[in-house]
Amino acid sequence: AQSVTQLDSQVPVFEEAPVELRCNYSSSVSVYLFWYVQYPNQGLQLLLKYLSGSTLVESINGFEAEFNKSQTSFHLRKPSVHISDTAEYFCAVSDQGAQKLVFGQGTRLTINP
Amino acid sequence: GAGVSQSPSNKVTEKGKDVELRCDPISGHTALYWYRQSLGQGLEFLIYFQGNSAPDKSGLPSDRFSAERTGGSVSTLTIQRTQQEDSAVYLCASSLLASPYNEQFFGPGTRLTVL
């Protein structure tokens, strides 16, 4: 069965510092990869996704993630974070042919001024 | 337009009672998903519907859990004889089609507390 590992449960960073949230998934022939974000007191929202094509995908608010097949990773990065990025971030995977999302445990990103 | 809505937003029940959780998907979305978010287990898939049929029920944790969808719209998740370990936030999501190419939109969830 597919599984997702988010290595860090919490990541504290200072405002304007870079951040990387790590995500690894168990190997499969074809996978689709997602990052979801849950802001305080809000529901889950899709941040970005990799389905095919370019291995580097970007969100509208400056986050990017790179699909690395050899390392089975899909780490999320942002070069300079803002207070408004404070949230919990979930990495998820879907197998080709399977419609469900398998989520990691989540990483809580806290931004200190 | 309206997003996915869920009711109730909070439910407190006693162990052994039955509960029903409701999900209203986005209009026109044919696929509907139920997930559970709990402290110990993170976010877990429970079941999904394409139209009124449920091709994948693999995530339902026991036969106390069931779900139905009628008219290709509203879905109800029923938990019979609730146990304390059922306490969690139950999330519903919908998408235009059951495909990774279609974004799943999540509702705000129902927080279930079993005393």
XYZ file of C-alpha atoms in Angstrom:
228
model
C 0.000 0.000 0.000
C 1.102 3.512 -0.727
C 2.463 5.526 2.221
C 3.740 9.059 2.770
C 6.312 10.200 5.310
C 6.688 13.779 6.425
C 9.858 13.744 8.434
C 9.217 16.885 10.473
C 6.122 17.309 12.591
C 6.995 20.923 13.362
C 9.210 23.467 11.604
C 9.823 26.865 13.230
C 11.459 29.531 11.075
C 11.981 33.272 11.175
C 10.079 35.556 8.835
C 11.802 36.042 5.473
C 13.940 32.931 6.001
C 13.840 30.036 3.515
C 12.028 26.828 4.419
C 11.882 23.247 3.187
C 9.194 20.786 4.265
C 10.183 17.240 3.483
C 7.990 14.548 1.997
C 8.864 11.022 0.910
C 6.507 8.426 -0.506
C 6.728 4.698 -0.996
C 7.681 3.687 -4.483
C 5.074 2.985 -7.116
C 4.986 2.802 -10.897
C 3.037 5.985 -11.379
C 2.068 8.452 -8.721
C 0.426 11.803 -8.462
C 1.684 14.082 -5.698
C 0.008 16.917 -3.836
C 0.631 19.454 -1.116
C -2.378 20.646 0.850
C -2.382 23.494 3.376
C -4.632 23.978 6.391
C -4.561 27.527 7.770
C -5.687 28.028 11.391
C -9.434 27.406 11.730
C -9.834 26.757 8.011
C -10.349 23.691 5.840
C -7.802 21.901 3.674
C -6.839 23.671 0.451
C -4.778 22.400 -2.451
C -1.454 24.247 -2.634
C 0.145 22.557 -5.633
C 0.286 19.229 -7.445
C 2.446 17.122 -9.704
C 0.631 14.986 -12.259
C 3.063 14.731 -15.159
C 5.476 16.815 -17.200
C 7.853 19.259 -15.550
C 9.087 17.937 -12.226
C 9.108 21.421 -10.693
C 5.686 22.774 -9.808
C 4.803 26.131 -8.288
C 1.955 27.674 -6.340
C 0.615 31.198 -6.713
C 2.003 32.265 -3.325
C 5.649 31.438 -3.925
C 5.896 27.809 -2.842
C 7.431 25.229 -5.130
C 7.961 21.484 -5.000
C 10.118 19.168 -7.048
C 9.217 15.594 -7.911
C 12.310 13.424 -7.553
C 11.557 9.916 -8.755
C 14.914 8.397 -7.827
C 14.642 9.633 -4.242
C 10.841 9.193 -4.083
C 10.555 12.699 -2.691
C 8.362 15.740 -3.207
C 9.805 18.372 -0.874
C 8.097 21.750 -0.544
C 10.209 24.912 -0.523
C 9.815 28.655 -0.255
C 12.769 31.050 -0.468
C 11.279 33.636 1.920
C 8.356 32.946 4.256
C 5.778 35.356 5.649
C 3.747 35.322 8.828
C 0.722 34.459 6.703
C 2.339 31.116 5.751
C 1.747 29.843 9.285
C -0.284 26.670 8.765
C -0.155 22.905 8.719
C 1.059 21.398 5.468
C 0.111 17.919 4.277
C 1.801 15.937 1.543
C -0.429 13.430 -0.257
C -0.091 10.823 -2.969
C -2.500 9.084 -5.290
C -1.723 5.967 -7.273
C -2.626 5.792 -10.921
C -5.995 4.087 -10.983
C -6.711 4.815 -7.329
C -8.802 7.841 -6.558
C -8.137 8.209 -2.873
C -5.464 10.444 -1.404
C -2.981 8.991 1.059
C -1.739 11.724 3.382
C 1.373 12.207 5.438
C 1.120 13.113 9.108
C 1.459 16.830 8.413
C 4.089 19.461 9.220
C 3.187 22.458 11.330
C 5.024 25.536 10.028
C 5.331 28.372 12.508
C 6.799 31.717 11.502
C 8.480 33.851 14.105
C 8.855 37.600 13.566
C -20.154 29.653 -5.555
C -20.899 27.523 -2.517
C -18.246 25.122 -1.357
C -18.573 21.749 0.310
C -20.697 21.996 3.420
C -20.908 19.580 6.324
C -23.278 19.265 9.230
C -23.222 19.324 12.119
C -19.984 21.231 12.669
C -19.651 19.662 16.114
C -21.203 16.545 17.575
C -20.834 15.241 21.089
C -22.288 11.829 21.768
C -22.174 9.095 24.350
C -20.409 5.827 23.779
C -22.729 3.305 22.183
C -24.965 5.822 20.419
C -25.349 6.061 16.642
C -24.427 9.241 14.759
C -25.062 10.550 11.263
C -22.788 13.041 9.557
C -23.905 14.864 6.455
C -21.994 16.212 3.458
C -23.289 18.496 0.710
C -20.818 18.498 -2.182
C -20.266 21.274 -4.662
C -23.076 21.272 -7.195
C -22.178 19.236 -10.276
C -19.383 17.304 -8.608
C -19.834 13.605 -9.284
C -17.150 12.313 -6.916
C -17.399 12.535 -3.143
C -14.845 11.435 -0.548
C -14.846 10.910 3.213
C -11.674 11.233 5.279
C -10.992 11.205 9.002
C -8.466 13.407 10.787
C -7.432 12.265 14.239
C -4.497 12.971 16.536
C -3.050 9.515 16.462
C -3.718 8.562 12.851
C -3.456 11.785 10.865
C -5.645 12.070 7.767
C -7.110 8.747 6.656
C -9.244 7.895 3.652
C -12.532 6.212 4.491
C -14.626 5.829 1.324
C -15.371 7.500 -1.980
C -18.376 7.672 -4.260
C -18.597 8.090 -7.987
C -22.212 9.031 -8.484
C -24.179 6.886 -6.065
C -21.858 3.900 -6.092
C -18.875 3.383 -3.820
C -16.042 1.700 -5.742
C -13.629 1.947 -2.816
C -14.720 1.345 0.761
C -11.334 0.089 1.825
C -10.774 2.759 4.455
C -13.859 2.101 6.565
C -12.347 0.957 9.888
C -15.086 -1.474 10.891
C -18.570 -2.657 9.999
C -19.939 -0.027 12.406
C -19.156 2.524 9.691
C -21.322 2.915 6.609
C -22.023 5.607 4.069
C -24.525 6.254 1.377
C -25.116 8.797 -1.317
C -28.449 9.400 -2.932
C -29.300 11.336 -6.053
C -25.626 11.772 -6.815
C -25.465 14.599 -4.315
C -25.758 14.533 -0.518
C -23.896 11.837 1.385
C -24.376 10.549 4.912
C -21.729 8.797 6.975
C -23.226 6.709 9.763
C -21.328 5.377 12.731
C -23.184 2.813 14.829
C -22.452 2.048 18.463
C -19.819 4.781 18.670
C -16.596 4.162 20.549
C -14.189 6.662 22.062
C -11.632 5.889 19.356
C -14.126 7.211 16.797
C -13.500 10.731 18.110
C -12.005 12.708 15.225
C -12.740 15.358 12.628
C -14.597 13.828 9.702
C -13.840 15.576 6.429
C -15.780 15.415 3.215
C -14.388 16.402 -0.175
C -15.819 16.524 -3.675
C -14.390 16.751 -7.157
C -15.809 17.130 -10.636
C -14.774 13.582 -11.503
C -13.017 10.805 -9.611
C -9.589 11.469 -11.048
C -6.303 12.830 -9.699
C -6.576 15.447 -12.457
C -9.592 16.930 -10.700
C -8.943 18.818 -7.477
C -10.635 17.571 -4.339
C -12.329 20.449 -2.505
C -12.671 19.897 1.216
C -15.430 20.899 3.573
C -14.840 22.370 7.051
C -15.364 19.017 8.748
C -17.500 17.637 11.558
C -15.751 17.328 14.912
C -17.065 14.199 16.623
C -16.446 13.666 20.320
C -17.467 10.380 21.885
C -17.654 10.517 25.667
